[in-house]
């Protein structure tokens, strides 16, 4: 039971991350009913793709990353696609998470961005050096703290109870941009090998952990997004209008929520919210990347590469928040859906209707990002 609970918290913590900031900015013109619908679809897609990867691990008889499974059971072309998608996705996400954490730490402590980013790398290296049990306990504590901070934030931010009505209509291009970002917001598939290893390839317990672990961020994303949009519409009509036409940056959104709070200390809570949301996601992503790195690098070297490549990227390249998340959605769809689907037959796993439906969902995510890149 203890391992099941820790896995649930790890799934939930990995999911809850940048979506807390990205979704209010992305779905602002989407109606409440449609928002519930797309969240339900994305939860199912995240569950099905995660379970598909777990089935491959069980068929392999020992936990292995999708990169290793592709190398052993796929052709050279599939392995090349898998490997490139894997590293682009995970190092990209870690770069974004480090950037978010560095901004929060810099605001708290007055450190420069360089010092804050290096501190993030050292902190992650320290976490990954802990024993498995201590690491799992600490991650569960982080997730519980995250949930507590979210609860305080939702209760304390000023908002009105009635449904917000707007004149804006969710345009077709917004649908295309929203899909990859929302899919990335529920991304846990890269850590499935660790989940399988931790639960000893018990698919029944893994199903339970995935459904509960993905259900937690679904509820949180829905309540948090409605709270943010309700607050914006009732507190500052001009700000809400700018949010509807996507002219608001991440920093402006956080600042607005701090100023609109009924608690003077809400600014601190929102900084903690950002910090713990990103920290729990960083841990999950790091676990998913660590195992394949250790396949061809010594353990200590792989941890250093994992922790300090994002530091170097952050110190040399400035990435756009939503664009990176959207691109990550396409890489995640390739890595977590298209590649596992192609491996089902070679590894002796029977394809089902759910697998085929999941494959169509993955193609949709990829097409949405390609359309965004081609037509803006």
mmCIF file of C-alpha atoms in Angstrom:
data_model
loop_
_atom_site.group_PDB
_atom_site.id
_atom_site.type_symbol
_atom_site.label_atom_id
_atom_site.label_comp_id
_atom_site.label_asym_id
_atom_site.label_seq_id
_atom_site.Cartn_x
_atom_site.Cartn_y
_atom_site.Cartn_z
ATOM 1 C CA UNK A 1 0.000 0.000 0.000
ATOM 2 C CA UNK A 2 2.845 2.398 0.832
ATOM 3 C CA UNK A 3 4.364 1.930 -2.628
ATOM 4 C CA UNK A 4 0.975 2.451 -4.280
ATOM 5 C CA UNK A 5 0.453 5.728 -2.403
ATOM 6 C CA UNK A 6 3.935 6.956 -3.300
ATOM 7 C CA UNK A 7 3.322 6.089 -6.960
ATOM 8 C CA UNK A 8 0.004 7.984 -6.937
ATOM 9 C CA UNK A 9 1.769 11.037 -5.555
ATOM 10 C CA UNK A 10 4.571 10.684 -8.098
ATOM 11 C CA UNK A 11 2.066 10.475 -10.989
ATOM 12 C CA UNK A 12 0.114 13.468 -9.657
ATOM 13 C CA UNK A 13 3.229 15.485 -8.911
ATOM 14 C CA UNK A 14 4.690 14.832 -12.349
ATOM 15 C CA UNK A 15 1.446 15.927 -14.017
ATOM 16 C CA UNK A 16 0.859 19.093 -12.011
ATOM 17 C CA UNK A 17 3.321 21.617 -13.307
ATOM 18 C CA UNK A 18 3.494 24.297 -15.950
ATOM 19 C CA UNK A 19 -0.144 23.615 -16.836
ATOM 20 C CA UNK A 20 -1.182 25.665 -13.805
ATOM 21 C CA UNK A 21 0.153 28.744 -15.560
ATOM 22 C CA UNK A 22 -0.321 27.703 -19.184
ATOM 23 C CA UNK A 23 -3.978 26.610 -19.082
ATOM 24 C CA UNK A 24 -5.554 29.904 -17.883
ATOM 25 C CA UNK A 25 -3.682 31.625 -20.717
ATOM 26 C CA UNK A 26 -4.648 28.994 -23.299
ATOM 27 C CA UNK A 27 -8.306 28.087 -22.605
ATOM 28 C CA UNK A 28 -9.531 31.553 -21.603
ATOM 29 C CA UNK A 29 -12.082 31.659 -24.444
ATOM 30 C CA UNK A 30 -13.176 28.031 -24.052
ATOM 31 C CA UNK A 31 -16.544 27.405 -22.372
ATOM 32 C CA UNK A 32 -16.795 25.497 -19.079
ATOM 33 C CA UNK A 33 -18.483 22.454 -20.629
ATOM 34 C CA UNK A 34 -15.941 22.176 -23.427
ATOM 35 C CA UNK A 35 -13.104 22.574 -20.915
ATOM 36 C CA UNK A 36 -14.418 19.626 -18.883
ATOM 37 C CA UNK A 37 -14.670 17.615 -22.098
ATOM 38 C CA UNK A 38 -11.116 18.250 -23.306
ATOM 39 C CA UNK A 39 -9.685 17.583 -19.835
ATOM 40 C CA UNK A 40 -11.515 14.238 -19.731
ATOM 41 C CA UNK A 41 -10.165 13.340 -23.181
ATOM 42 C CA UNK A 42 -6.598 14.277 -22.203
ATOM 43 C CA UNK A 43 -6.781 12.306 -18.940
ATOM 44 C CA UNK A 44 -7.908 9.227 -20.896
ATOM 45 C CA UNK A 45 -5.179 9.767 -23.492
ATOM 46 C CA UNK A 46 -2.525 10.176 -20.780
ATOM 47 C CA UNK A 47 -3.776 7.057 -18.967
ATOM 48 C CA UNK A 48 -4.016 4.904 -22.089
ATOM 49 C CA UNK A 49 -0.608 5.911 -23.422
ATOM 50 C CA UNK A 50 0.979 5.361 -19.983
ATOM 51 C CA UNK A 51 -0.657 1.953 -19.655
ATOM 52 C CA UNK A 52 0.476 1.016 -23.162
ATOM 53 C CA UNK A 53 4.087 1.747 -22.173
ATOM 54 C CA UNK A 54 3.573 -0.268 -18.967
ATOM 55 C CA UNK A 55 2.321 -3.228 -21.015
ATOM 56 C CA UNK A 56 5.509 -3.102 -23.072
ATOM 57 C CA UNK A 57 7.567 -3.115 -19.867
ATOM 58 C CA UNK A 58 5.704 -6.182 -18.592
ATOM 59 C CA UNK A 59 6.161 -7.944 -21.940
ATOM 60 C CA UNK A 60 9.866 -7.102 -21.730
ATOM 61 C CA UNK A 61 9.858 -8.790 -18.267
ATOM 62 C CA UNK A 62 11.928 -6.022 -16.740
ATOM 63 C CA UNK A 63 11.553 -2.223 -16.528
ATOM 64 C CA UNK A 64 13.075 -0.404 -19.478
ATOM 65 C CA UNK A 65 12.683 3.063 -20.936
ATOM 66 C CA UNK A 66 10.920 3.491 -24.264
ATOM 67 C CA UNK A 67 14.336 4.287 -25.764
ATOM 68 C CA UNK A 68 15.733 0.924 -24.676
ATOM 69 C CA UNK A 69 12.592 -0.916 -25.801
ATOM 70 C CA UNK A 70 12.826 0.763 -29.193
ATOM 71 C CA UNK A 71 16.510 -0.130 -29.510
ATOM 72 C CA UNK A 72 15.902 -3.794 -28.762
ATOM 73 C CA UNK A 73 12.584 -4.388 -30.528
ATOM 74 C CA UNK A 74 12.272 -1.668 -33.204
ATOM 75 C CA UNK A 75 14.196 -0.976 -36.373
ATOM 76 C CA UNK A 76 16.976 1.564 -36.759
ATOM 77 C CA UNK A 77 14.633 4.251 -38.086
ATOM 78 C CA UNK A 78 12.210 3.867 -35.165
ATOM 79 C CA UNK A 79 15.075 3.923 -32.685
ATOM 80 C CA UNK A 80 16.462 7.128 -34.220
ATOM 81 C CA UNK A 81 13.047 8.821 -33.994
ATOM 82 C CA UNK A 82 12.594 7.613 -30.415
ATOM 83 C CA UNK A 83 16.012 8.727 -29.241
ATOM 84 C CA UNK A 84 15.815 12.202 -30.767
ATOM 85 C CA UNK A 85 12.253 12.768 -29.518
ATOM 86 C CA UNK A 86 13.178 11.567 -26.043
ATOM 87 C CA UNK A 87 16.093 13.891 -25.487
ATOM 88 C CA UNK A 88 14.433 16.895 -27.159
ATOM 89 C CA UNK A 89 11.382 16.452 -24.947
ATOM 90 C CA UNK A 90 12.992 15.807 -21.595
ATOM 91 C CA UNK A 91 15.892 18.227 -21.764
ATOM 92 C CA UNK A 92 13.480 20.852 -23.144
ATOM 93 C CA UNK A 93 11.071 20.336 -20.244
ATOM 94 C CA UNK A 94 13.864 20.400 -17.684
ATOM 95 C CA UNK A 95 15.128 23.634 -19.225
ATOM 96 C CA UNK A 96 11.680 25.220 -18.876
ATOM 97 C CA UNK A 97 11.256 23.943 -15.316
ATOM 98 C CA UNK A 98 14.693 25.207 -14.299
ATOM 99 C CA UNK A 99 13.831 28.601 -15.748
ATOM 100 C CA UNK A 100 10.567 28.765 -13.773
ATOM 101 C CA UNK A 101 12.215 27.646 -10.533
ATOM 102 C CA UNK A 102 15.114 30.040 -11.023
ATOM 103 C CA UNK A 103 12.728 32.993 -11.465
ATOM 104 C CA UNK A 104 10.861 32.011 -8.299
ATOM 105 C CA UNK A 105 14.026 31.460 -6.261
ATOM 106 C CA UNK A 106 15.483 34.726 -7.554
ATOM 107 C CA UNK A 107 12.343 36.572 -6.455
ATOM 108 C CA UNK A 108 12.464 34.974 -3.013
ATOM 109 C CA UNK A 109 16.165 35.342 -2.316
ATOM 110 C CA UNK A 110 17.257 38.190 -4.576
ATOM 111 C CA UNK A 111 19.743 35.955 -6.398
ATOM 112 C CA UNK A 112 20.814 36.479 -9.984
ATOM 113 C CA UNK A 113 19.365 34.181 -12.638
ATOM 114 C CA UNK A 114 22.759 32.507 -13.111
ATOM 115 C CA UNK A 115 23.064 31.690 -9.402
ATOM 116 C CA UNK A 116 19.448 30.522 -9.217
ATOM 117 C CA UNK A 117 19.766 28.209 -12.236
ATOM 118 C CA UNK A 118 22.998 26.674 -10.888
ATOM 119 C CA UNK A 119 21.262 26.205 -7.524
ATOM 120 C CA UNK A 120 18.457 24.316 -9.292
ATOM 121 C CA UNK A 121 20.983 21.974 -10.898
ATOM 122 C CA UNK A 122 22.723 21.294 -7.585
ATOM 123 C CA UNK A 123 19.404 20.777 -5.804
ATOM 124 C CA UNK A 124 18.192 18.227 -8.350
ATOM 125 C CA UNK A 125 21.524 16.388 -8.154
ATOM 126 C CA UNK A 126 21.123 16.190 -4.372
ATOM 127 C CA UNK A 127 17.576 14.836 -4.674
ATOM 128 C CA UNK A 128 18.592 12.162 -7.185
ATOM 129 C CA UNK A 129 21.383 11.048 -4.844
ATOM 130 C CA UNK A 130 18.912 10.077 -2.097
ATOM 131 C CA UNK A 131 17.995 6.466 -1.387
ATOM 132 C CA UNK A 132 14.801 5.232 -3.097
ATOM 133 C CA UNK A 133 12.661 5.216 0.067
ATOM 134 C CA UNK A 134 13.835 8.650 1.233
ATOM 135 C CA UNK A 135 13.347 10.017 -2.276
ATOM 136 C CA UNK A 136 9.771 8.644 -2.499
ATOM 137 C CA UNK A 137 8.867 10.006 0.942
ATOM 138 C CA UNK A 138 10.271 13.434 0.105
ATOM 139 C CA UNK A 139 8.436 13.579 -3.230
ATOM 140 C CA UNK A 140 5.152 12.689 -1.488
ATOM 141 C CA UNK A 141 5.746 15.509 1.001
ATOM 142 C CA UNK A 142 6.354 17.937 -1.891
ATOM 143 C CA UNK A 143 3.088 16.893 -3.565
ATOM 144 C CA UNK A 144 1.108 17.243 -0.318
ATOM 145 C CA UNK A 145 2.584 20.714 0.178
ATOM 146 C CA UNK A 146 1.651 21.564 -3.404
ATOM 147 C CA UNK A 147 -1.964 20.474 -2.863
ATOM 148 C CA UNK A 148 -2.137 22.485 0.370
ATOM 149 C CA UNK A 149 -0.816 25.625 -1.319
ATOM 150 C CA UNK A 150 -3.286 25.202 -4.207
ATOM 151 C CA UNK A 151 -6.170 24.865 -1.727
ATOM 152 C CA UNK A 152 -5.134 28.073 0.050
ATOM 153 C CA UNK A 153 -4.747 29.879 -3.282
ATOM 154 C CA UNK A 154 -8.167 28.845 -4.598
ATOM 155 C CA UNK A 155 -9.926 29.845 -1.361
ATOM 156 C CA UNK A 156 -8.162 33.164 -0.868
ATOM 157 C CA UNK A 157 -8.200 34.655 -4.385
ATOM 158 C CA UNK A 158 -11.155 36.988 -4.853
ATOM 159 C CA UNK A 159 -13.685 35.698 -7.313
ATOM 160 C CA UNK A 160 -17.388 35.875 -8.069
ATOM 161 C CA UNK A 161 -19.668 32.848 -7.904
ATOM 162 C CA UNK A 162 -21.655 33.281 -11.076
ATOM 163 C CA UNK A 163 -20.465 31.947 -14.414
ATOM 164 C CA UNK A 164 -18.334 34.348 -16.400
ATOM 165 C CA UNK A 165 -19.780 35.280 -19.766
ATOM 166 C CA UNK A 166 -17.617 36.742 -22.487
ATOM 167 C CA UNK A 167 -18.089 37.873 -26.042
ATOM 168 C CA UNK A 168 -14.954 36.089 -27.242
ATOM 169 C CA UNK A 169 -15.298 32.872 -29.206
ATOM 170 C CA UNK A 170 -12.761 30.047 -29.120
ATOM 171 C CA UNK A 171 -11.307 30.172 -32.626
ATOM 172 C CA UNK A 172 -10.105 27.206 -34.689
ATOM 173 C CA UNK A 173 -6.456 28.249 -34.391
ATOM 174 C CA UNK A 174 -6.836 28.317 -30.599
ATOM 175 C CA UNK A 175 -8.002 24.691 -30.668
ATOM 176 C CA UNK A 176 -4.883 23.785 -32.631
ATOM 177 C CA UNK A 177 -2.573 25.577 -30.170
ATOM 178 C CA UNK A 178 -4.393 24.274 -27.089
ATOM 179 C CA UNK A 179 -4.205 20.527 -27.796
ATOM 180 C CA UNK A 180 -0.385 20.015 -27.515
ATOM 181 C CA UNK A 181 -0.163 22.245 -24.421
ATOM 182 C CA UNK A 182 -2.980 20.414 -22.655
ATOM 183 C CA UNK A 183 -1.468 17.046 -23.571
ATOM 184 C CA UNK A 184 1.913 18.118 -22.166
ATOM 185 C CA UNK A 185 0.175 19.218 -18.956
ATOM 186 C CA UNK A 186 -0.676 15.564 -18.231
ATOM 187 C CA UNK A 187 2.660 14.134 -19.334
ATOM 188 C CA UNK A 188 3.770 11.252 -17.083
ATOM 189 C CA UNK A 189 4.547 8.612 -19.696
ATOM 190 C CA UNK A 190 8.303 9.089 -19.618
ATOM 191 C CA UNK A 191 8.416 7.866 -16.008
ATOM 192 C CA UNK A 192 6.421 4.656 -16.636
ATOM 193 C CA UNK A 193 9.528 2.473 -16.453
ATOM 194 C CA UNK A 194 10.175 3.793 -12.944
ATOM 195 C CA UNK A 195 6.525 3.227 -11.959
ATOM 196 C CA UNK A 196 6.700 -0.378 -13.197
ATOM 197 C CA UNK A 197 9.956 -0.988 -11.364
ATOM 198 C CA UNK A 198 8.657 0.548 -8.134
ATOM 199 C CA UNK A 199 5.432 -1.532 -8.254
ATOM 200 C CA UNK A 200 7.192 -4.717 -9.416
ATOM 201 C CA UNK A 201 5.335 -4.781 -12.764
ATOM 202 C CA UNK A 202 1.967 -5.126 -11.004
ATOM 203 C CA UNK A 203 -0.401 -3.828 -13.728
ATOM 204 C CA UNK A 204 -3.442 -3.847 -11.436
ATOM 205 C CA UNK A 205 -1.821 -1.502 -8.923
ATOM 206 C CA UNK A 206 -0.349 0.565 -11.747
ATOM 207 C CA UNK A 207 -3.833 1.080 -13.238
ATOM 208 C CA UNK A 208 -5.060 2.331 -9.869
ATOM 209 C CA UNK A 209 -2.077 4.648 -9.450
ATOM 210 C CA UNK A 210 -2.516 6.098 -12.947
ATOM 211 C CA UNK A 211 -6.256 6.742 -12.680
ATOM 212 C CA UNK A 212 -6.045 8.343 -9.232
ATOM 213 C CA UNK A 213 -2.767 10.114 -9.958
ATOM 214 C CA UNK A 214 -4.109 11.636 -13.199
ATOM 215 C CA UNK A 215 -7.510 12.415 -11.662
ATOM 216 C CA UNK A 216 -5.919 14.679 -9.042
ATOM 217 C CA UNK A 217 -4.353 17.133 -11.552
ATOM 218 C CA UNK A 218 -7.521 17.022 -13.685
ATOM 219 C CA UNK A 219 -9.621 18.333 -10.796
ATOM 220 C CA UNK A 220 -6.943 20.816 -9.760
ATOM 221 C CA UNK A 221 -6.439 22.170 -13.276
ATOM 222 C CA UNK A 222 -10.190 22.651 -13.718
ATOM 223 C CA UNK A 223 -10.793 24.426 -10.386
ATOM 224 C CA UNK A 224 -7.627 26.505 -10.603
ATOM 225 C CA UNK A 225 -8.266 27.652 -14.179
ATOM 226 C CA UNK A 226 -11.885 28.619 -13.453
ATOM 227 C CA UNK A 227 -10.760 30.462 -10.332
ATOM 228 C CA UNK A 228 -8.104 32.432 -12.256
ATOM 229 C CA UNK A 229 -10.439 33.340 -15.132
ATOM 230 C CA UNK A 230 -13.321 34.181 -12.809
ATOM 231 C CA UNK A 231 -11.008 36.456 -10.829
ATOM 232 C CA UNK A 232 -9.696 38.173 -13.963
ATOM 233 C CA UNK A 233 -13.194 38.794 -15.353
ATOM 234 C CA UNK A 234 -14.558 40.225 -12.110
ATOM 235 C CA UNK A 235 -11.490 42.118 -10.873
ATOM 236 C CA UNK A 236 -10.134 43.810 -14.003
ATOM 237 C CA UNK A 237 -12.119 43.801 -17.262
ATOM 238 C CA UNK A 238 -9.213 45.260 -19.282
ATOM 239 C CA UNK A 239 -6.809 42.612 -18.015
ATOM 240 C CA UNK A 240 -9.327 39.905 -18.908
ATOM 241 C CA UNK A 241 -9.743 41.356 -22.405
ATOM 242 C CA UNK A 242 -5.963 41.239 -22.906
ATOM 243 C CA UNK A 243 -5.967 37.672 -21.592
ATOM 244 C CA UNK A 244 -8.617 36.762 -24.163
ATOM 245 C CA UNK A 245 -6.474 38.043 -27.030
ATOM 246 C CA UNK A 246 -3.372 36.335 -25.535
ATOM 247 C CA UNK A 247 -1.412 39.490 -24.742
ATOM 248 C CA UNK A 248 -0.593 38.522 -21.128
ATOM 249 C CA UNK A 249 2.776 37.042 -20.126
ATOM 250 C CA UNK A 250 3.387 34.495 -17.373
ATOM 251 C CA UNK A 251 4.832 37.139 -15.056
ATOM 252 C CA UNK A 252 1.858 39.450 -15.595
ATOM 253 C CA UNK A 253 -0.573 36.644 -14.746
ATOM 254 C CA UNK A 254 1.215 35.781 -11.490
ATOM 255 C CA UNK A 255 1.463 39.458 -10.542
ATOM 256 C CA UNK A 256 -2.234 39.975 -11.243
ATOM 257 C CA UNK A 257 -3.239 37.006 -9.084
ATOM 258 C CA UNK A 258 -1.054 38.289 -6.255
ATOM 259 C CA UNK A 259 -2.652 41.739 -6.425
ATOM 260 C CA UNK A 260 -6.209 40.388 -6.634
ATOM 261 C CA UNK A 261 -5.868 38.182 -3.556
ATOM 262 C CA UNK A 262 -7.820 38.865 -0.392
ATOM 263 C CA UNK A 263 -4.754 37.840 1.636
ATOM 264 C CA UNK A 264 -1.717 40.140 1.865
ATOM 265 C CA UNK A 265 0.539 37.085 1.990
ATOM 266 C CA UNK A 266 -0.944 35.582 -1.174
ATOM 267 C CA UNK A 267 2.082 36.623 -3.197
ATOM 268 C CA UNK A 268 4.184 34.246 -1.109
ATOM 269 C CA UNK A 269 1.629 31.441 -1.560
ATOM 270 C CA UNK A 270 1.615 31.871 -5.334
ATOM 271 C CA UNK A 271 5.403 31.788 -5.472
ATOM 272 C CA UNK A 272 5.327 28.588 -3.403
ATOM 273 C CA UNK A 273 2.647 27.241 -5.722
ATOM 274 C CA UNK A 274 4.831 27.858 -8.775
ATOM 275 C CA UNK A 275 7.896 26.450 -7.033
ATOM 276 C CA UNK A 276 6.335 23.196 -5.813
ATOM 277 C CA UNK A 277 4.319 22.618 -8.998
ATOM 278 C CA UNK A 278 7.461 22.853 -11.100
ATOM 279 C CA UNK A 279 9.620 20.994 -8.553
ATOM 280 C CA UNK A 280 7.360 17.927 -8.468
ATOM 281 C CA UNK A 281 7.222 17.864 -12.272
ATOM 282 C CA UNK A 282 11.001 18.217 -12.452
ATOM 283 C CA UNK A 283 11.444 15.163 -10.224
ATOM 284 C CA UNK A 284 9.154 13.047 -12.401
ATOM 285 C CA UNK A 285 10.808 14.154 -15.641
ATOM 286 C CA UNK A 286 14.284 13.597 -14.179
ATOM 287 C CA UNK A 287 13.386 10.020 -13.239
ATOM 288 C CA UNK A 288 12.188 9.355 -16.776
ATOM 289 C CA UNK A 289 15.458 10.653 -18.241
ATOM 290 C CA UNK A 290 17.863 9.123 -15.723
ATOM 291 C CA UNK A 291 17.320 5.462 -16.624
ATOM 292 C CA UNK A 292 18.189 5.700 -20.355
ATOM 293 C CA UNK A 293 21.195 7.885 -19.587
ATOM 294 C CA UNK A 294 22.509 5.219 -17.207
ATOM 295 C CA UNK A 295 22.276 2.665 -20.018
ATOM 296 C CA UNK A 296 25.393 4.130 -21.673
ATOM 297 C CA UNK A 297 26.907 6.452 -19.037
ATOM 298 C CA UNK A 298 28.197 5.760 -15.521
ATOM 299 C CA UNK A 299 25.619 6.490 -12.809
ATOM 300 C CA UNK A 300 27.346 9.585 -11.418
ATOM 301 C CA UNK A 301 28.083 11.012 -14.872
ATOM 302 C CA UNK A 302 24.480 10.492 -16.026
ATOM 303 C CA UNK A 303 23.181 12.384 -12.970
ATOM 304 C CA UNK A 304 25.549 15.279 -13.639
ATOM 305 C CA UNK A 305 24.567 15.426 -17.325
ATOM 306 C CA UNK A 306 20.902 15.314 -16.374
ATOM 307 C CA UNK A 307 21.208 18.134 -13.847
ATOM 308 C CA UNK A 308 23.607 20.500 -15.582
ATOM 309 C CA UNK A 309 22.768 20.341 -19.313
ATOM 310 C CA UNK A 310 19.517 22.299 -18.555
ATOM 311 C CA UNK A 311 21.646 24.767 -16.594
ATOM 312 C CA UNK A 312 23.907 25.375 -19.598
ATOM 313 C CA UNK A 313 20.934 25.735 -21.944
ATOM 314 C CA UNK A 314 19.263 28.213 -19.582
ATOM 315 C CA UNK A 315 22.407 30.299 -19.400
ATOM 316 C CA UNK A 316 22.757 30.506 -23.185
ATOM 317 C CA UNK A 317 19.246 30.324 -24.707
ATOM 318 C CA UNK A 318 16.024 32.094 -23.757
ATOM 319 C CA UNK A 319 12.973 29.961 -24.684
ATOM 320 C CA UNK A 320 9.357 31.091 -24.951
ATOM 321 C CA UNK A 321 7.160 29.450 -22.296
ATOM 322 C CA UNK A 322 4.083 28.355 -24.291
ATOM 323 C CA UNK A 323 6.034 27.560 -27.466
ATOM 324 C CA UNK A 324 8.315 25.144 -25.633
ATOM 325 C CA UNK A 325 5.363 23.431 -23.941
ATOM 326 C CA UNK A 326 3.553 23.122 -27.246
ATOM 327 C CA UNK A 327 6.614 21.670 -28.995
ATOM 328 C CA UNK A 328 7.011 19.328 -26.032
ATOM 329 C CA UNK A 329 3.471 18.106 -26.632
ATOM 330 C CA UNK A 330 4.397 16.932 -30.130
ATOM 331 C CA UNK A 331 7.575 15.213 -28.907
ATOM 332 C CA UNK A 332 5.613 13.583 -26.077
ATOM 333 C CA UNK A 333 2.954 12.305 -28.488
ATOM 334 C CA UNK A 334 5.642 10.710 -30.675
ATOM 335 C CA UNK A 335 7.464 9.240 -27.692
ATOM 336 C CA UNK A 336 4.514 8.131 -25.574
ATOM 337 C CA UNK A 337 1.952 7.096 -28.197
ATOM 338 C CA UNK A 338 3.263 6.612 -31.743
ATOM 339 C CA UNK A 339 6.443 4.731 -30.823
ATOM 340 C CA UNK A 340 4.828 2.406 -28.194
ATOM 341 C CA UNK A 341 2.006 1.651 -30.635
ATOM 342 C CA UNK A 342 4.545 0.557 -33.257
ATOM 343 C CA UNK A 343 6.251 -1.682 -30.663
ATOM 344 C CA UNK A 344 3.090 -3.537 -29.587
ATOM 345 C CA UNK A 345 3.171 -6.147 -32.364
ATOM 346 C CA UNK A 346 6.950 -6.817 -32.326
ATOM 347 C CA UNK A 347 6.778 -7.352 -28.551
ATOM 348 C CA UNK A 348 3.775 -9.670 -28.712
ATOM 349 C CA UNK A 349 1.185 -7.348 -27.155
ATOM 350 C CA UNK A 350 -2.299 -7.668 -28.660
ATOM 351 C CA UNK A 351 -3.564 -4.395 -30.150
ATOM 352 C CA UNK A 352 -6.986 -3.291 -28.913
ATOM 353 C CA UNK A 353 -9.502 -0.681 -30.001
ATOM 354 C CA UNK A 354 -8.268 1.542 -27.138
ATOM 355 C CA UNK A 355 -4.736 1.313 -28.520
ATOM 356 C CA UNK A 356 -5.919 2.354 -31.989
ATOM 357 C CA UNK A 357 -7.972 5.225 -30.582
ATOM 358 C CA UNK A 358 -4.959 6.366 -28.574
ATOM 359 C CA UNK A 359 -2.837 6.242 -31.755
ATOM 360 C CA UNK A 360 -5.340 8.546 -33.502
ATOM 361 C CA UNK A 361 -5.138 10.910 -30.523
ATOM 362 C CA UNK A 362 -1.349 10.986 -30.793
ATOM 363 C CA UNK A 363 -1.507 11.783 -34.504
ATOM 364 C CA UNK A 364 -3.929 14.612 -33.715
ATOM 365 C CA UNK A 365 -1.519 16.176 -31.208
ATOM 366 C CA UNK A 366 1.352 15.973 -33.723
ATOM 367 C CA UNK A 367 -0.748 17.484 -36.514
ATOM 368 C CA UNK A 368 -1.883 20.355 -34.282
ATOM 369 C CA UNK A 369 1.705 21.319 -33.457
ATOM 370 C CA UNK A 370 2.795 21.026 -37.107
ATOM 371 C CA UNK A 371 -0.066 23.311 -38.147
ATOM 372 C CA UNK A 372 0.964 25.796 -35.455
ATOM 373 C CA UNK A 373 4.570 25.790 -36.667
ATOM 374 C CA UNK A 374 3.605 26.119 -40.336
ATOM 375 C CA UNK A 375 0.810 28.701 -40.030
ATOM 376 C CA UNK A 376 1.556 30.374 -36.694
#
